[in-house]
């Protein structure tokens, strides 16, 4: 990995006695599209808020492009775009007024042209008042403002909430295109399918701690398989035990399904003495992998 | 300080400032417009005022009924409530919201992710607060001055008028600092407008009580209003350096603390 664009070391945040995040370590390389997944309350937004200097850590440190997120926040933010999870822009402003306000914080050449290009791409009406916009359109405002200054790093916290599938697809295509031009993307979400579509590497956060850091492909390839078996006679799941199986569910008829993380040949040997009508072994979805890590 | 943020905040507060300026100016104009009628019926009105307890007049800076016969005495006694109380309410409402509004309106995520330090944000908003309070005081004082010039029966001390204006400005700025300070103490974002207005009224009530009740004279020192001398008609009327130090000292202290707290504040939306 090249020099990390985000370098988080032993980062912790406690709200009084309540845990926000605990001893998080993370390195994200330049040009990556990195997924940060976990359910609500896992610590995703806390981590992002520390990176954006909205809140202060109680321990550890974080650096972006080699600069400290607290001391060098101004320099960092010149090169960072941010899409918040809540699309609450200044409701008293018009869309165009808000874009102009945002772009004036940066030294952007052809700012007006950039506003027009992005607005057209997202079919965003610049003449409307922000207060009159639907959630989806407010989200578009949020996306457009984050990209106006051609940031080197884009940090997104649940960016697709409220976007219709068509706009999600436009958005993802734009992200891929910006990534090809060199933009690093940090994508926090609890929607695993969209992370799977876009990201190359992913961290799973649970209870304020990173429990898995993996390439998306490796995560899928890790011996975890989803297995369906239809037996010829009645089967009792309590009697069905082999090392590496989890989440055993009895289905209709004489079927069982489970997640299997062991060696496939061991499973086949184990099944060889049983009457089997049908056997399916398939790749689990990222959701299922995610639930698997969560349960563990 | 950031120019872009400063200009946006100026625009954002322009309507509110305009409304407050118009309302206070109208009140001053209406009050001063009765000065001539008051002078024409002075013997009857002074007779009526003589039944009012002395303390009740004192809190308005009237040490003698004859003070009211002077245009400056009339202005000081009748407009103090508009310029000092309403000006302070404007100031504390603006200051208690100027930082906090970004949090409870959930726009802080846009503001804090711009290339700005907390100092840039604080100083830009502080400048907006000072400019708004200054403009309000300037416009209402000029309106008061013009009204006095139009209705006066004789000359009045411009020096005393300027001192009165300075006390009003200092009082308004002190309440601005109080509002700012309170807003930085709020952990979970919610408006504190009602509390802030209540605080100004409580201080004014304490001041009033201390003036009309001899036994409560000392509690008046709890209220900033006590340090804004409105007895403009008194020949010895001047700026009390201790009072000046009180206003400037407390304002600077609260502003400094607010700055310190805001720089380290966890901001949620």
Coordinates of C-alpha atoms in Angstrom, one line a residue:
Chain A
X1 CA 0.0 0.0 0.0
X2 CA 1.3 3.5 -0.8
X3 CA 1.4 6.2 1.9
X4 CA -2.0 6.1 3.6
X5 CA -4.3 8.9 2.8
X6 CA -6.2 8.1 6.1
X7 CA -4.1 6.8 9.0
X8 CA -6.0 6.1 12.2
X9 CA -4.0 4.9 15.2
X10 CA -5.5 3.5 18.3
X11 CA -8.4 6.0 18.1
X12 CA -10.9 6.0 20.9
X13 CA -13.9 8.1 21.8
X14 CA -15.9 7.8 24.9
X15 CA -19.0 9.9 25.8
X16 CA -18.6 9.9 29.5
X17 CA -18.6 6.2 30.3
X18 CA -20.5 5.3 27.1
X19 CA -18.3 3.8 24.4
X20 CA -18.2 5.5 21.0
X21 CA -15.2 3.7 19.4
X22 CA -12.4 1.9 21.0
X23 CA -8.8 1.5 19.8
X24 CA -9.5 1.7 16.1
X25 CA -6.6 1.2 13.7
X26 CA -7.0 1.8 10.0
X27 CA -4.9 2.7 7.0
X28 CA -6.5 3.6 3.7
X29 CA -4.3 4.0 0.7
X30 CA -4.4 6.7 -1.9
X31 CA -6.9 5.9 -4.7
X32 CA -8.8 3.3 -2.7
X33 CA -12.5 2.9 -2.5
X34 CA -12.9 1.8 1.0
X35 CA -16.0 0.6 2.7
X36 CA -16.8 1.1 6.3
X37 CA -19.7 -1.0 7.3
X38 CA -21.6 -1.7 10.5
X39 CA -25.1 -1.2 11.9
X40 CA -26.4 2.0 13.6
X41 CA -24.5 2.7 16.8
X42 CA -21.4 0.7 15.8
X43 CA -19.2 3.8 15.7
X44 CA -19.1 4.7 12.0
X45 CA -20.3 8.2 12.4
X46 CA -18.1 8.8 15.5
X47 CA -15.0 7.8 13.5
X48 CA -16.0 10.1 10.6
X49 CA -16.8 13.0 12.9
X50 CA -13.4 12.7 14.5
X51 CA -11.8 12.7 11.0
X52 CA -13.8 15.8 10.1
X53 CA -12.9 17.5 13.5
X54 CA -16.5 17.8 14.6
X55 CA -15.7 15.9 17.8
X56 CA -12.5 15.2 19.6
X57 CA -11.0 11.8 20.4
X58 CA -10.4 10.7 23.9
X59 CA -7.4 8.7 22.8
X60 CA -5.3 7.9 19.8
X61 CA -4.8 10.0 16.7
X62 CA -5.9 10.3 13.1
X63 CA -4.1 11.7 10.2
X64 CA -5.3 12.6 6.7
X65 CA -2.7 13.0 3.9
X66 CA -0.1 12.9 6.7
X67 CA -1.7 15.8 8.6
X68 CA -3.2 15.8 12.0
X69 CA -7.0 16.0 11.9
X70 CA -7.1 18.4 14.8
X71 CA -4.1 20.7 14.2
X72 CA -4.2 20.8 10.4
X73 CA -8.0 20.6 9.9
X74 CA -8.1 23.6 7.7
X75 CA -5.4 22.4 5.3
X76 CA -7.0 18.9 5.2
X77 CA -10.5 20.2 4.5
X78 CA -9.2 22.1 1.4
X79 CA -8.8 18.7 -0.2
X80 CA -11.6 16.7 1.4
X81 CA -15.2 16.5 0.3
X82 CA -17.9 15.3 2.8
X83 CA -21.4 13.9 2.3
X84 CA -23.2 13.9 5.7
X85 CA -25.8 11.3 6.5
X86 CA -28.5 14.0 7.2
X87 CA -29.2 16.1 4.2
X88 CA -29.9 19.3 6.1
X89 CA -28.6 22.2 4.2
X90 CA -29.4 25.8 5.0
X91 CA -33.2 25.9 4.5
X92 CA -33.3 29.6 4.1
X93 CA -31.1 29.5 1.0
X94 CA -31.7 28.7 -2.6
X95 CA -29.8 25.8 -4.1
X96 CA -27.7 28.0 -6.3
X97 CA -26.9 30.4 -3.5
X98 CA -25.9 27.4 -1.3
X99 CA -23.6 26.1 -4.0
X100 CA -22.0 29.5 -4.5
X101 CA -21.5 29.8 -0.7
X102 CA -19.8 26.4 -0.6
X103 CA -17.5 26.9 -3.6
X104 CA -16.3 30.3 -2.2
X105 CA -14.4 28.5 0.6
X106 CA -12.1 26.9 -2.0
X107 CA -10.0 28.3 -4.8
X108 CA -11.9 26.7 -7.7
X109 CA -11.5 27.7 -11.3
X110 CA -14.6 27.7 -13.4
X111 CA -16.7 27.2 -10.2
X112 CA -19.9 28.2 -12.0
X113 CA -19.3 25.6 -14.7
X114 CA -18.6 22.9 -12.1
X115 CA -21.9 23.7 -10.3
X116 CA -23.8 23.5 -13.6
X117 CA -22.1 20.2 -14.7
X118 CA -22.8 18.4 -11.4
X119 CA -26.3 19.8 -11.1
X120 CA -27.2 18.7 -14.6
X121 CA -25.8 15.3 -14.0
X122 CA -28.0 14.9 -10.9
X123 CA -31.0 16.7 -12.5
X124 CA -30.9 19.2 -9.7
X125 CA -32.9 22.4 -10.1
X126 CA -30.6 25.3 -9.0
X127 CA -33.5 27.8 -8.9
X128 CA -35.4 26.1 -6.1
X129 CA -35.3 26.9 -2.4
X130 CA -33.6 24.2 -0.3
X131 CA -36.6 24.2 2.1
X132 CA -38.9 23.1 -0.8
X133 CA -36.8 20.1 -1.8
X134 CA -37.6 16.5 -1.2
X135 CA -35.3 14.3 0.8
X136 CA -33.8 12.9 -2.4
X137 CA -33.2 16.3 -3.9
X138 CA -31.6 17.5 -0.6
X139 CA -29.4 14.5 -0.8
X140 CA -28.4 15.5 -4.4
X141 CA -27.5 19.0 -3.0
X142 CA -25.4 17.3 -0.4
X143 CA -23.6 15.2 -3.0
X144 CA -23.0 18.1 -5.4
X145 CA -21.6 20.4 -2.8
X146 CA -19.1 17.7 -1.7
X147 CA -17.6 17.4 -5.2
X148 CA -17.5 21.1 -6.2
X149 CA -13.9 21.6 -5.3
X150 CA -12.6 18.3 -6.9
X151 CA -11.5 16.9 -3.6
X152 CA -8.6 14.4 -3.3
X153 CA -10.5 12.4 -0.7
X154 CA -14.3 12.0 -0.4
X155 CA -15.8 10.9 2.9
X156 CA -19.4 9.7 2.7
X157 CA -21.6 8.8 5.6
X158 CA -24.7 6.9 4.4
X159 CA -24.7 8.8 1.1
X160 CA -27.5 7.1 -0.7
X161 CA -30.3 7.5 1.7
X162 CA -33.2 9.0 -0.2
X163 CA -31.7 8.6 -3.6
X164 CA -33.8 6.7 -6.1
X165 CA -32.1 3.7 -7.8
X166 CA -31.5 5.6 -11.0
X167 CA -29.7 8.4 -9.2
X168 CA -27.8 5.9 -7.1
X169 CA -26.5 4.4 -10.3
X170 CA -25.5 7.9 -11.7
X171 CA -23.9 8.6 -8.4
X172 CA -21.9 5.4 -8.3
X173 CA -20.8 5.8 -11.9
X174 CA -19.6 9.3 -11.0
X175 CA -17.7 7.9 -8.0
X176 CA -16.0 5.3 -10.2
X177 CA -15.1 8.0 -12.7
X178 CA -13.7 10.3 -10.0
X179 CA -11.8 7.4 -8.5
X180 CA -10.2 6.6 -11.8
X181 CA -9.0 10.2 -11.8
X182 CA -7.4 9.6 -8.5
X183 CA -10.0 10.4 -5.9
X184 CA -9.9 8.3 -2.7
X185 CA -13.3 7.3 -1.4
X186 CA -14.2 6.4 2.2
X187 CA -17.7 5.0 2.1
X188 CA -19.5 4.4 5.3
X189 CA -22.8 2.5 5.1
X190 CA -25.0 -0.1 6.7
X191 CA -26.2 -1.1 3.2
X192 CA -23.9 -3.9 2.3
X193 CA -25.0 -4.4 -1.2
X194 CA -23.9 -0.9 -2.2
X195 CA -20.6 -1.2 -0.5
X196 CA -20.1 -4.5 -2.3
X197 CA -20.8 -2.8 -5.7
X198 CA -18.3 0.0 -5.2
X199 CA -15.6 -0.9 -2.7
X200 CA -12.4 -2.9 -3.0
X201 CA -11.6 -3.1 0.7
X202 CA -13.9 -3.0 3.7
X203 CA -13.7 -2.7 7.4
X204 CA -16.5 -4.2 9.5
X205 CA -17.1 -2.3 12.7
X206 CA -19.0 -3.7 15.7
X207 CA -19.4 -2.3 19.2
X208 CA -16.9 0.4 18.5
X209 CA -14.2 -2.0 17.3
X210 CA -13.1 -3.0 13.9
X211 CA -13.7 -6.8 13.8
X212 CA -12.7 -7.4 10.2
X213 CA -10.5 -5.7 7.7
X214 CA -10.5 -7.4 4.3
X215 CA -10.6 -7.1 0.5
X216 CA -14.2 -7.6 -0.6
X217 CA -13.2 -10.5 -2.8
X218 CA -11.3 -12.2 0.0
X219 CA -14.2 -11.7 2.3
X220 CA -16.4 -13.5 -0.1
X221 CA -13.7 -16.2 -0.9
X222 CA -13.0 -16.9 2.7
X223 CA -14.2 -20.4 3.0
X224 CA -17.6 -19.3 4.3
X225 CA -20.2 -21.0 2.2
X226 CA -23.9 -21.2 2.3
X227 CA -25.2 -24.8 2.2
X228 CA -28.7 -26.1 1.5
X229 CA -29.3 -29.9 1.9
X230 CA -32.5 -31.8 1.3
X231 CA -32.5 -35.2 3.0
X232 CA -34.3 -38.3 1.9
X233 CA -35.5 -38.9 5.4
X234 CA -36.3 -36.9 8.5
X235 CA -33.4 -35.0 9.8
X236 CA -32.8 -33.6 13.3
X237 CA -30.6 -30.5 13.4
X238 CA -29.3 -31.3 16.9
X239 CA -27.9 -34.6 15.5
X240 CA -26.3 -32.8 12.6
X241 CA -22.9 -31.6 13.9
X242 CA -19.7 -31.1 12.1
X243 CA -17.0 -28.6 12.9
X244 CA -17.4 -25.3 11.0
X245 CA -21.2 -25.2 10.7
X246 CA -23.2 -22.4 12.1
X247 CA -26.7 -20.8 11.9
X248 CA -28.4 -24.1 11.2
X249 CA -32.0 -23.6 10.1
X250 CA -34.5 -26.4 9.5
X251 CA -36.5 -25.6 6.4
X252 CA -39.7 -27.1 5.0
X253 CA -39.7 -30.9 4.4
X254 CA -36.4 -32.4 5.3
X255 CA -34.2 -29.5 4.5
X256 CA -31.4 -27.8 6.4
X257 CA -29.5 -24.7 5.6
X258 CA -26.4 -23.4 7.3
X259 CA -23.2 -21.4 7.0
X260 CA -20.1 -23.5 6.7
X261 CA -16.6 -22.3 7.2
X262 CA -14.7 -25.6 7.2
X263 CA -13.2 -27.7 4.5
X264 CA -15.7 -28.8 1.8
X265 CA -14.2 -32.3 1.5
X266 CA -14.8 -32.8 5.2
X267 CA -18.4 -31.8 4.7
X268 CA -18.8 -34.1 1.7
X269 CA -17.3 -37.0 3.7
X270 CA -19.6 -36.3 6.6
X271 CA -22.6 -36.3 4.3
X272 CA -21.6 -39.4 2.4
X273 CA -23.4 -41.8 4.7
X274 CA -26.7 -39.9 4.6
X275 CA -29.5 -40.1 2.2
X276 CA -29.3 -36.8 0.2
X277 CA -31.8 -35.7 -2.5
X278 CA -30.4 -32.3 -3.2
X279 CA -27.3 -30.3 -2.2
X280 CA -26.5 -26.7 -2.9
X281 CA -23.3 -25.0 -1.9
X282 CA -23.1 -21.3 -2.8
X283 CA -21.3 -18.0 -2.1
X284 CA -23.1 -16.1 0.7
X285 CA -24.1 -12.5 0.1
X286 CA -22.1 -9.9 1.9
X287 CA -25.1 -9.4 4.2
X288 CA -24.8 -13.0 5.3
X289 CA -21.0 -12.7 5.7
X290 CA -21.6 -9.6 7.7
X291 CA -24.2 -11.3 10.0
X292 CA -21.8 -14.2 10.4
X293 CA -19.0 -11.8 11.7
X294 CA -21.5 -10.1 13.8
X295 CA -22.7 -13.2 15.5
X296 CA -19.1 -14.1 16.3
Chain B
X1 CA -12.1 35.3 10.4
X2 CA -13.6 34.0 7.1
X3 CA -15.1 36.6 4.8
X4 CA -17.4 34.1 3.1
X5 CA -18.9 32.9 6.3
X6 CA -19.1 36.5 7.7
X7 CA -21.1 37.7 4.6
X8 CA -23.4 34.7 4.7
X9 CA -24.1 35.4 8.4
X10 CA -24.7 39.1 7.7
X11 CA -27.3 38.2 5.1
X12 CA -28.8 35.5 7.3
X13 CA -29.5 38.0 10.1
X14 CA -30.3 41.0 8.0
X15 CA -34.1 40.6 8.1
X16 CA -34.1 40.2 11.9
X17 CA -31.9 43.2 12.4
X18 CA -34.1 45.3 10.2
X19 CA -37.2 44.3 12.1
X20 CA -35.6 45.1 15.5
X21 CA -34.3 48.4 14.2
X22 CA -37.7 49.4 12.8
X23 CA -39.6 48.4 16.0
X24 CA -37.2 50.2 18.4
X25 CA -37.0 53.2 16.2
X26 CA -40.8 53.4 15.9
X27 CA -41.1 53.2 19.7
X28 CA -38.5 55.9 20.2
X29 CA -40.2 58.2 17.6
X30 CA -43.6 57.6 19.2
X31 CA -42.3 58.3 22.7
X32 CA -40.5 61.4 21.7
X33 CA -43.5 62.7 19.7
X34 CA -45.4 63.1 23.0
X35 CA -42.6 65.3 24.5
X36 CA -44.1 68.6 23.3
X37 CA -47.6 67.6 24.6
X38 CA -45.9 66.7 27.8
X39 CA -44.2 70.1 28.0
X40 CA -47.5 71.9 27.3
X41 CA -49.2 70.0 30.1
X42 CA -46.2 69.8 32.4
X43 CA -47.9 71.1 35.6
X44 CA -50.6 68.5 35.4
X45 CA -48.3 65.6 34.5
X46 CA -45.7 66.5 37.2
X47 CA -48.7 66.6 39.6
X48 CA -49.6 63.1 38.5
X49 CA -46.1 61.9 38.7
X50 CA -45.8 63.2 42.2
X51 CA -48.0 60.4 43.5
X52 CA -45.7 57.7 42.0
X53 CA -43.2 56.4 44.6
X54 CA -39.8 58.0 44.2
X55 CA -38.1 54.7 43.7
X56 CA -40.3 53.8 40.8
X57 CA -39.0 56.9 39.0
X58 CA -35.5 56.4 40.1
X59 CA -35.1 53.1 38.3
X60 CA -35.7 55.0 35.1
X61 CA -33.0 57.4 35.9
X62 CA -35.4 60.2 37.1
X63 CA -34.0 61.7 40.3
X64 CA -36.2 64.7 40.0
X65 CA -39.5 65.4 38.2
X66 CA -37.8 68.4 36.6
X67 CA -35.5 65.9 34.8
X68 CA -38.4 65.0 32.6
X69 CA -38.7 68.6 31.4
X70 CA -35.4 68.4 29.7
X71 CA -35.5 66.7 26.4
X72 CA -32.5 64.5 27.3
X73 CA -34.0 63.6 30.6
X74 CA -37.3 62.6 28.9
X75 CA -35.3 60.6 26.3
X76 CA -33.2 58.8 28.9
X77 CA -36.2 58.0 31.1
X78 CA -38.6 56.8 28.4
X79 CA -36.3 55.1 26.0
X80 CA -34.1 53.2 28.4
X81 CA -36.5 50.3 28.3
X82 CA -36.5 50.1 24.5
X83 CA -32.8 50.6 23.9
X84 CA -31.4 48.8 26.9
X85 CA -33.9 46.0 27.4
X86 CA -35.0 45.4 23.8
X87 CA -31.5 46.0 22.6
X88 CA -30.2 43.5 25.1
X89 CA -32.9 41.0 24.1
X90 CA -31.9 41.3 20.5
X91 CA -28.3 40.9 21.4
X92 CA -28.7 37.8 23.6
X93 CA -31.1 36.1 21.2
X94 CA -28.6 36.7 18.3
X95 CA -25.6 35.6 20.3
X96 CA -27.1 32.5 21.9
X97 CA -28.2 31.3 18.5
X98 CA -25.4 32.3 16.2
X99 CA -23.2 29.3 17.0
X100 CA -25.9 26.9 18.4
X101 CA -28.3 27.3 15.4
X102 CA -25.8 25.4 13.2
X103 CA -26.1 22.5 15.6
X104 CA -29.9 22.3 16.1
X105 CA -30.6 23.1 12.5
X106 CA -28.1 20.3 11.6
X107 CA -26.1 22.5 9.3
X108 CA -23.0 22.2 11.4
X109 CA -21.9 19.3 9.3
X110 CA -21.7 21.6 6.3
X111 CA -20.0 24.4 8.2
X112 CA -17.4 22.3 10.1
X113 CA -16.3 20.4 7.0
X114 CA -15.3 23.5 5.2
X115 CA -11.7 24.6 5.3
X116 CA -12.2 26.6 8.4
X117 CA -10.7 26.3 11.9
X118 CA -13.0 26.7 15.0
X119 CA -11.3 30.1 15.5
X120 CA -12.3 31.2 12.0
X121 CA -15.9 30.2 12.7
X122 CA -16.0 31.8 16.2
X123 CA -14.4 35.0 15.1
X124 CA -16.6 35.4 12.0
X125 CA -19.7 34.9 14.0
X126 CA -18.5 37.2 16.8
X127 CA -17.8 39.9 14.2
X128 CA -21.4 39.5 12.9
X129 CA -22.7 39.8 16.4
X130 CA -20.7 42.9 17.1
X131 CA -21.6 44.5 13.8
X132 CA -25.4 43.7 14.3
X133 CA -25.4 45.2 17.8
X134 CA -23.4 48.2 16.7
X135 CA -25.7 48.9 13.7
X136 CA -28.8 48.5 15.9
X137 CA -27.4 50.9 18.5
X138 CA -26.2 53.4 15.8
X139 CA -29.5 53.5 14.0
X140 CA -31.7 53.7 17.1
X141 CA -29.4 56.3 18.7
X142 CA -29.4 58.4 15.6
X143 CA -33.2 58.1 15.5
X144 CA -33.3 59.3 19.1
X145 CA -30.9 62.1 18.4
X146 CA -32.9 63.3 15.4
X147 CA -36.1 63.1 17.5
X148 CA -34.6 65.1 20.3
X149 CA -33.4 67.8 17.8
X150 CA -36.9 68.0 16.4
X151 CA -38.8 68.3 19.6
X152 CA -36.3 70.1 21.9
X153 CA -37.2 73.4 23.6
X154 CA -33.7 74.2 24.5
X155 CA -30.2 72.8 24.1
X156 CA -29.1 69.4 25.6
X157 CA -25.7 67.9 26.3
X158 CA -24.4 65.9 23.4
X159 CA -21.7 64.6 25.6
X160 CA -24.3 63.2 28.1
X161 CA -26.2 61.7 25.1
X162 CA -23.1 60.0 23.8
X163 CA -22.3 58.6 27.3
X164 CA -25.9 57.3 27.5
X165 CA -25.4 55.7 24.1
X166 CA -22.1 54.2 25.1
X167 CA -23.7 52.6 28.2
X168 CA -26.5 51.2 26.1
X169 CA -24.0 49.7 23.6
X170 CA -21.8 48.2 26.4
X171 CA -24.9 46.7 28.1
X172 CA -26.1 45.2 24.8
X173 CA -22.6 43.8 24.1
X174 CA -22.4 42.3 27.6
X175 CA -25.7 40.5 27.0
X176 CA -24.2 39.4 23.7
X177 CA -21.3 37.9 25.5
X178 CA -23.6 36.2 28.0
X179 CA -25.6 34.6 25.2
X180 CA -22.5 33.4 23.4
X181 CA -21.1 31.9 26.6
X182 CA -24.4 30.1 27.4
X183 CA -24.6 28.6 23.9
X184 CA -21.1 27.1 24.2
X185 CA -22.2 25.3 27.4
X186 CA -25.1 23.6 25.8
X187 CA -24.2 20.0 25.2
X188 CA -27.2 18.7 23.2
X189 CA -28.2 21.1 20.5
X190 CA -31.5 22.9 21.3
X191 CA -32.5 26.5 21.1
X192 CA -32.0 28.6 24.3
X193 CA -33.9 31.6 23.1
X194 CA -36.6 31.6 25.7
X195 CA -34.1 31.1 28.5
X196 CA -31.9 33.9 27.1
X197 CA -34.8 36.4 26.9
X198 CA -35.9 35.3 30.4
X199 CA -32.4 36.1 31.7
X200 CA -32.5 39.6 30.4
X201 CA -36.0 40.2 32.0
X202 CA -34.9 38.6 35.3
X203 CA -31.8 41.0 35.4
X204 CA -34.1 43.9 34.6
X205 CA -36.5 42.8 37.3
X206 CA -33.7 42.5 39.8
X207 CA -32.5 46.0 38.9
X208 CA -36.1 47.4 39.1
X209 CA -36.6 45.7 42.5
X210 CA -33.4 47.1 43.8
X211 CA -34.4 50.6 42.8
X212 CA -37.9 50.6 44.3
X213 CA -37.1 48.6 47.4
X214 CA -34.6 50.2 49.8
X215 CA -34.0 46.9 51.5
X216 CA -33.1 45.2 48.2
X217 CA -30.7 47.9 47.0
X218 CA -27.7 45.6 47.2
X219 CA -29.1 42.9 45.0
X220 CA -29.1 45.4 42.2
X221 CA -25.4 44.8 41.8
X222 CA -26.3 41.3 40.5
X223 CA -27.8 42.9 37.5
X224 CA -25.8 44.4 34.6
X225 CA -28.5 47.1 34.3
X226 CA -27.3 48.5 37.6
X227 CA -24.0 49.5 36.0
X228 CA -25.5 51.4 33.1
X229 CA -26.1 54.8 34.5
X230 CA -29.1 56.5 32.8
X231 CA -29.1 59.6 34.9
X232 CA -28.0 61.7 31.9
X233 CA -29.5 65.0 33.2
X234 CA -27.3 64.9 36.3
X235 CA -24.6 67.7 35.9
X236 CA -22.0 65.2 37.2
X237 CA -23.0 62.6 34.7
X238 CA -19.9 61.0 33.3
X239 CA -18.5 57.6 32.5
X240 CA -17.7 55.7 35.6
X241 CA -14.4 53.9 34.9
X242 CA -15.2 51.1 37.3
X243 CA -18.5 50.5 35.5
X244 CA -16.7 50.7 32.1
X245 CA -14.2 48.1 33.4
X246 CA -17.1 46.0 34.6
X247 CA -18.7 45.9 31.2
X248 CA -15.5 45.4 29.2
X249 CA -14.0 43.0 31.7
X250 CA -17.1 40.7 32.0
X251 CA -17.7 40.8 28.2
X252 CA -14.1 39.9 27.4
X253 CA -14.0 37.2 30.1
X254 CA -17.2 35.6 28.8
X255 CA -16.1 35.9 25.2
X256 CA -12.7 34.4 26.0
X257 CA -14.3 31.5 27.8
X258 CA -16.8 31.0 25.0
X259 CA -13.9 30.9 22.5
X260 CA -12.0 28.4 24.6
X261 CA -15.0 26.1 25.1
X262 CA -16.1 26.3 21.4
X263 CA -12.6 25.4 20.2
X264 CA -12.8 22.1 22.2
X265 CA -16.5 21.5 21.9
X266 CA -17.8 18.2 20.5
X267 CA -20.4 19.2 17.9
X268 CA -23.2 16.8 17.0
X269 CA -26.0 17.2 14.6

